[in-house]
Tab-separated table of C-alpha atoms in Angstrom:
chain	number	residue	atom	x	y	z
M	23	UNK	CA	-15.013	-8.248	62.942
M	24	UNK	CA	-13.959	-6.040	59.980
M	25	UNK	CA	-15.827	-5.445	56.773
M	26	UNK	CA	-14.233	-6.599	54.171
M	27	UNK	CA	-12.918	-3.943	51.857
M	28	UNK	CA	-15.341	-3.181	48.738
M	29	UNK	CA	-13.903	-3.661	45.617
M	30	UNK	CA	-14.871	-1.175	43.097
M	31	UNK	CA	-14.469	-1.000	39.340
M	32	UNK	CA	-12.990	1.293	37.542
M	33	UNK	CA	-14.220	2.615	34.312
M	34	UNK	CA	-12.712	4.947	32.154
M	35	UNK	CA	-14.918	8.093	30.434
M	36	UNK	CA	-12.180	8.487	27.471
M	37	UNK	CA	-13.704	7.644	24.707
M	38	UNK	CA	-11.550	5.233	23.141
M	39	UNK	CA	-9.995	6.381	19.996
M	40	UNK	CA	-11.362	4.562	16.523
M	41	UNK	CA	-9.693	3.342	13.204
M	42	UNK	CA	-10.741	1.932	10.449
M	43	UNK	CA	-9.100	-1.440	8.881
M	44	UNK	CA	-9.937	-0.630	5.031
M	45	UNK	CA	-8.363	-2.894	2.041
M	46	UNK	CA	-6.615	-0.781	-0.423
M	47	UNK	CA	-8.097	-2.281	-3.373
M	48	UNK	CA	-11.802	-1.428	-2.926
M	49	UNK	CA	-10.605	2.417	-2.995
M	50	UNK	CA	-13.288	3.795	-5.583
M	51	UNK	CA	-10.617	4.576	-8.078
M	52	UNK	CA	-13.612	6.425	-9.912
M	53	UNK	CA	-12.707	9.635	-7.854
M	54	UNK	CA	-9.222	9.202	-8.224
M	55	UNK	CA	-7.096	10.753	-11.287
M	56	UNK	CA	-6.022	7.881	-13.771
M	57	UNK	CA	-2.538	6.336	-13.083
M	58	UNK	CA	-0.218	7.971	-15.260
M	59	UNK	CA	1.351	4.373	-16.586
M	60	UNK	CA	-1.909	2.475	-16.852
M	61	UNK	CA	-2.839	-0.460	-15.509
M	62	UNK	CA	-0.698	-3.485	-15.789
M	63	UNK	CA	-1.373	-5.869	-18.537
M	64	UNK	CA	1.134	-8.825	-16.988
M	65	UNK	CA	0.207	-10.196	-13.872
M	66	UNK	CA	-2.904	-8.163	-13.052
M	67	UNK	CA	-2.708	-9.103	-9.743
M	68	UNK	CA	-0.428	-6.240	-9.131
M	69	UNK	CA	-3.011	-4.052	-10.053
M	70	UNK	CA	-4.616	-4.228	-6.442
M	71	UNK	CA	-1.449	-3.744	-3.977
M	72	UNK	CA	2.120	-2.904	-3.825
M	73	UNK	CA	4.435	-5.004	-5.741
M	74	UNK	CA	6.781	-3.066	-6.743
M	75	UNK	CA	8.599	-4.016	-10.010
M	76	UNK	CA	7.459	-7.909	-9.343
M	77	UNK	CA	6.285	-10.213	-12.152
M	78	UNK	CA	5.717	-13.772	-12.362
M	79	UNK	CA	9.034	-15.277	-13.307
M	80	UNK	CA	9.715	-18.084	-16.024
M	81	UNK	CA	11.971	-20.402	-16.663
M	82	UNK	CA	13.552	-23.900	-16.297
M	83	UNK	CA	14.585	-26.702	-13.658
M	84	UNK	CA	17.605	-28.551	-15.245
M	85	UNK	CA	17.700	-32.207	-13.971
M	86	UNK	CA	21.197	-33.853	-13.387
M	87	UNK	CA	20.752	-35.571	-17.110
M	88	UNK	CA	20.257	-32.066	-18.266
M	89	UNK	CA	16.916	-32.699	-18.984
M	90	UNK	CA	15.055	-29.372	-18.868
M	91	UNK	CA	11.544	-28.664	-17.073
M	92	UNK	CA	9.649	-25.967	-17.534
M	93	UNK	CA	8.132	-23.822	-14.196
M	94	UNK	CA	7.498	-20.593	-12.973
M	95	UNK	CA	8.278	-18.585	-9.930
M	96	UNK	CA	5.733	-16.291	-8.031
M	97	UNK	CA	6.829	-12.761	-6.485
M	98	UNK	CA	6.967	-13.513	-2.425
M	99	UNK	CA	3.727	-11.356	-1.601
M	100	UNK	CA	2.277	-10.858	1.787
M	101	UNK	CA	-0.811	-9.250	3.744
M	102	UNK	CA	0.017	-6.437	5.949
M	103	UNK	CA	-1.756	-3.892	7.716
M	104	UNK	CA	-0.379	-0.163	8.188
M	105	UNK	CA	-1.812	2.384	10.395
M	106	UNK	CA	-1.991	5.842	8.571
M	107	UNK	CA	-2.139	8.200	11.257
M	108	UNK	CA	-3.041	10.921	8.125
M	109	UNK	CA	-6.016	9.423	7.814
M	110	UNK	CA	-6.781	8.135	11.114
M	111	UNK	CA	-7.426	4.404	9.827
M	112	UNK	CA	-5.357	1.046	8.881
M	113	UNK	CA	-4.792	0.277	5.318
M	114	UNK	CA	-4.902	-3.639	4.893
M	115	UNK	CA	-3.034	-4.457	1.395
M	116	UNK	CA	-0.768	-7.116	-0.377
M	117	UNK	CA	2.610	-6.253	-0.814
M	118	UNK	CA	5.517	-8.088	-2.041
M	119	UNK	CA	8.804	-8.376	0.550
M	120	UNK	CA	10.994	-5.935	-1.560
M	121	UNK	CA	8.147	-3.248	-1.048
M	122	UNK	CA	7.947	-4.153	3.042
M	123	UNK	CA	11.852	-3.485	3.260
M	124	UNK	CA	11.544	-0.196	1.536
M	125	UNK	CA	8.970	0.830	3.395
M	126	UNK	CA	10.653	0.207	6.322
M	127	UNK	CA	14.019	2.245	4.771
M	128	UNK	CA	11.572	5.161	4.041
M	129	UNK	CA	10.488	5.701	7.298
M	130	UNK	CA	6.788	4.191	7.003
M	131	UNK	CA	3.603	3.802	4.094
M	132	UNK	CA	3.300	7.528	4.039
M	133	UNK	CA	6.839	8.109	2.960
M	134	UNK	CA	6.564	5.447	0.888
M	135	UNK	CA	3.600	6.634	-0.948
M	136	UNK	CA	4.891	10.401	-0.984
M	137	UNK	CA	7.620	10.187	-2.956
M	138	UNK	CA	7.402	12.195	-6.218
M	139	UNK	CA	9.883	10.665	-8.034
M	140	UNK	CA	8.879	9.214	-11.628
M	141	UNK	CA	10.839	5.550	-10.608
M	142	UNK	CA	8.591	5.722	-7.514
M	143	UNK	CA	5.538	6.508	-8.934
M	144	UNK	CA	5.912	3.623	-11.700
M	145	UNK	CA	6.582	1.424	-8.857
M	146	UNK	CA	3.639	2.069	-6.703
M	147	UNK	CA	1.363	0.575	-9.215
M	148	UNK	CA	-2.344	1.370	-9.765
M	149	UNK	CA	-3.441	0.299	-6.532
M	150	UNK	CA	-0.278	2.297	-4.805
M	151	UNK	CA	-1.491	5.347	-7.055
M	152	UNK	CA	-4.579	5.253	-4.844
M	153	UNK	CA	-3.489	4.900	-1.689
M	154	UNK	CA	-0.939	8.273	-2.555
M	155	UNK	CA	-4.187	10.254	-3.616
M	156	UNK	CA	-6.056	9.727	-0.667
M	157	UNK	CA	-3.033	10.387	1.505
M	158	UNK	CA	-2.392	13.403	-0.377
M	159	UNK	CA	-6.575	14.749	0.226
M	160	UNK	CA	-5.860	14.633	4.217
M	161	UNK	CA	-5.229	18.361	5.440
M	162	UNK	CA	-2.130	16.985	7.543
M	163	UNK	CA	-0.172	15.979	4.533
M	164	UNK	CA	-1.485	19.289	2.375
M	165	UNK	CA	0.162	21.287	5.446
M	166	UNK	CA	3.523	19.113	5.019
M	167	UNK	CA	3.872	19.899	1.407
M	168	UNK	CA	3.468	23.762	2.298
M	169	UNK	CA	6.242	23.307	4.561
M	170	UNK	CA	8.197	22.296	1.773
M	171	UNK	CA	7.331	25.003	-0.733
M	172	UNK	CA	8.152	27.575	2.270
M	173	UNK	CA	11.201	25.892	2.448
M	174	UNK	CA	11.916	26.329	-1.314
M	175	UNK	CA	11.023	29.716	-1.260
M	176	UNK	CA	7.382	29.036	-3.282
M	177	UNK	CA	3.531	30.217	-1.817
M	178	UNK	CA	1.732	27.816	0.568
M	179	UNK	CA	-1.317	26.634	-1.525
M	180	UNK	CA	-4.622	26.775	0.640
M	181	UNK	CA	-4.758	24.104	2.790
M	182	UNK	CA	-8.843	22.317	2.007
M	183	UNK	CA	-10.725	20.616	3.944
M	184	UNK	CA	-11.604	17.568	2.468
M	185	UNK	CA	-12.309	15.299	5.219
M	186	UNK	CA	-16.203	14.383	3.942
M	187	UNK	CA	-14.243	12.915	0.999
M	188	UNK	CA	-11.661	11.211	2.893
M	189	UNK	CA	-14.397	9.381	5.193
M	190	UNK	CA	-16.437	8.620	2.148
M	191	UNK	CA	-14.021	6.451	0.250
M	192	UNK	CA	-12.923	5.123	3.807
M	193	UNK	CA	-16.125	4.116	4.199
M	194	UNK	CA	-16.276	2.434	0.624
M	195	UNK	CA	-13.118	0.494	1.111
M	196	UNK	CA	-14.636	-0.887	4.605
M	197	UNK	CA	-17.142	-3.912	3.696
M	198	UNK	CA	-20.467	-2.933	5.379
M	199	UNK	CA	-22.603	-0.624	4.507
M	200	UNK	CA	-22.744	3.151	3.979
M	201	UNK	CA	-22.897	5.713	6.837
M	202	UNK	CA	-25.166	7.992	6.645
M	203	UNK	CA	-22.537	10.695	6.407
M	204	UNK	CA	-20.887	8.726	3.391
M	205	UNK	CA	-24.583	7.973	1.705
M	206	UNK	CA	-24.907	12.092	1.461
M	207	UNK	CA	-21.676	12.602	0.433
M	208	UNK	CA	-22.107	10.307	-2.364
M	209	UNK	CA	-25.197	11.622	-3.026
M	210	UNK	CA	-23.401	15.171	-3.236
M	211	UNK	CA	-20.922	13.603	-5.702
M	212	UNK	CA	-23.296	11.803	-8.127
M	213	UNK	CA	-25.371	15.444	-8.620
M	214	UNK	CA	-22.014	16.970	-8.897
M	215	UNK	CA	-21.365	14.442	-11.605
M	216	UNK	CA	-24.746	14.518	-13.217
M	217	UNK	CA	-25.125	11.259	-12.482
M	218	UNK	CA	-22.475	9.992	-14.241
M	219	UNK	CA	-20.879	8.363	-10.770
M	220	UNK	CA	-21.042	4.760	-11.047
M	221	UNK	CA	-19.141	3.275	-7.968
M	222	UNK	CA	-18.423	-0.590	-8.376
M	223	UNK	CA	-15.669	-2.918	-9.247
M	224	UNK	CA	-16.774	-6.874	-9.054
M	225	UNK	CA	-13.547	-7.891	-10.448
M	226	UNK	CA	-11.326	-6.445	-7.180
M	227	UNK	CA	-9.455	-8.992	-6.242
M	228	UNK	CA	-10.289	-10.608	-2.654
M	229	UNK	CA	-7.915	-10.623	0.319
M	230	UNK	CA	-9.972	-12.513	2.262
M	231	UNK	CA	-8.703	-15.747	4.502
M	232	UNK	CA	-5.245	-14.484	3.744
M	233	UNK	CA	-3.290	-14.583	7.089
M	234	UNK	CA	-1.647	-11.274	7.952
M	235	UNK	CA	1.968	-11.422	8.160
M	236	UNK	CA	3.198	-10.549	11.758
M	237	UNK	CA	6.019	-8.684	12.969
M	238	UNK	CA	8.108	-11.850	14.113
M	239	UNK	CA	7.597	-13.760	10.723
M	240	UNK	CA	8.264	-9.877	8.703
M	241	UNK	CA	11.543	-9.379	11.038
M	242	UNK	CA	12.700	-13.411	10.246
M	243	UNK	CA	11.740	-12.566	5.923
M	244	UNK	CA	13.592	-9.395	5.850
M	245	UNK	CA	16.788	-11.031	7.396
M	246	UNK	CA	16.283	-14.030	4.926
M	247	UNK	CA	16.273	-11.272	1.958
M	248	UNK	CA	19.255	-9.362	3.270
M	249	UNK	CA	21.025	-12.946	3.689
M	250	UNK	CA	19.915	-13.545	0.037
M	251	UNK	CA	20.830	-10.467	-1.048
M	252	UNK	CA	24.477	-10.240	0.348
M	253	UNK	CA	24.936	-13.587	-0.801
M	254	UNK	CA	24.101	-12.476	-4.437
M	255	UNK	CA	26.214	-10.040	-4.467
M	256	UNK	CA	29.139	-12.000	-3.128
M	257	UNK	CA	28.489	-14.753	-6.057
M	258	UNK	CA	28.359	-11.767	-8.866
M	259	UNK	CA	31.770	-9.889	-7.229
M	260	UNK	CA	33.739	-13.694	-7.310
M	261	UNK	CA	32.296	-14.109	-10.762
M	262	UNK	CA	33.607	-11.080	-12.354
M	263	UNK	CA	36.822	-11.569	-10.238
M	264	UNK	CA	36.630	-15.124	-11.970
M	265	UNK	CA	36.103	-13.453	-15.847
M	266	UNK	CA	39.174	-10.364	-15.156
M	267	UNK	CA	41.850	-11.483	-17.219
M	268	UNK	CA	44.736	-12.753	-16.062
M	269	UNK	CA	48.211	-10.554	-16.658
């Protein structure tokens, strides 16, 4: 009789390669440089994702009498997670469906949140504005925007590393507690402060028990909005067709 081969198991010595999911809105916007347009007095909400230009909408429902009824629409906003290879984590944040498709036209968040110009920055929002700092701390994107001032002919700034910051408001935006590496570096902040750091926002809006929206049901919305979009824009060309004057 034969012996039975031995099965052995394999295990891998790689360490396996870890991310962090954080939620944009506990960011400790205390670091971070004020948003240049302020926080948004309608529809606070917006405050703590990406929503682009999108408000809560008002208006009415007219019956077939003619009767009017007053409602309200709500911007179509979703959960979505991004990985960030920049910062070696996942950014979990709200985000309305216009934002998803034109962060999908720019290439990714990073692009998204990179942009410099003004209409870009007004859309990102206070909680955008923080996501774009943070970005912008990571040595990978400070060596991208030196590449760009070579190619315009301007010095490379000194590229810093900043990393103890980076993992510190990482850290922050995780729930848990503090690492020890984080609990020192905030400790190295507040004396750099004189005390004056006070980290803490109760009034962050939760995104818990929110279902994250998945690539099938993002690929189905985004062909709804182009549908609804192209369909727009056929009703508004046939309607000034409709109100050219006739010769």
């Amino acid at each position: 009789m034969t012996a039975a081969p031995c099965s052995r198991q394999l295990f891998s010595t790689t360490p396996v390669a870890q991310t962090k999911t954080i939620r944009a809105h506990r960011l400790p916007g205390e670091l971070i440089p004020p948003y240049p347009y302020g926080e948004r007095r309608l529809y606070k909400q917006s405050n703590r994702g990406l929503y682009g230009s999108a408000r809560i909408r008002y208006g009415n429902i007219v019956a077939g009498r003619g009767t009017k009824t007053r409602t309200f629409w709500r911007p179509n906003v979703h959960v979505k997670i991004f990985h960030v290879a920049a910062l070696g984590a996942r950014i979990k944040t709200r985000l309305t469906l216009r934002v998803l498709k034109t962060i999908r036209r720019e290439g990714g968040l990073e692009n998204y949140l990179l942009k410099s110009k003004p209409a870009r920055i007004k859309e990102l929002g206070p909680g955008g504005w923080n996501m774009r700092w943070l970005l912008m701390q990571s040595q990978a994107i400070q060596r991208r925007f030196n590449d760009e001032r070579v190619a315009l002919g301007l010095e490379p700034k000194e590229v810093e590393d900043r990393d103890d910051l980076i993992r510190f408001a990482l850290d922050w935006a995780t729930p848990g507690a503090l690492s020890l590496r984080s609990k020192d570096t905030l400790e190295a902040l507040r004396t750099a402060f004189h005390g004056g750091l006070v980290l803490g926002n109760e009034d962050l809006e939760s995104i818990e028990g929110v279902e994250e929206l998945s690539d099938e049901d993002e690929a189905s919305l985004l062909q709804q909005l182009e549908e609804a979009d192209a369909a727009g824009d056929a009703e508004a060309e046939t309607h000034a067709e409709q109100k050219q004057p006739q010769l």
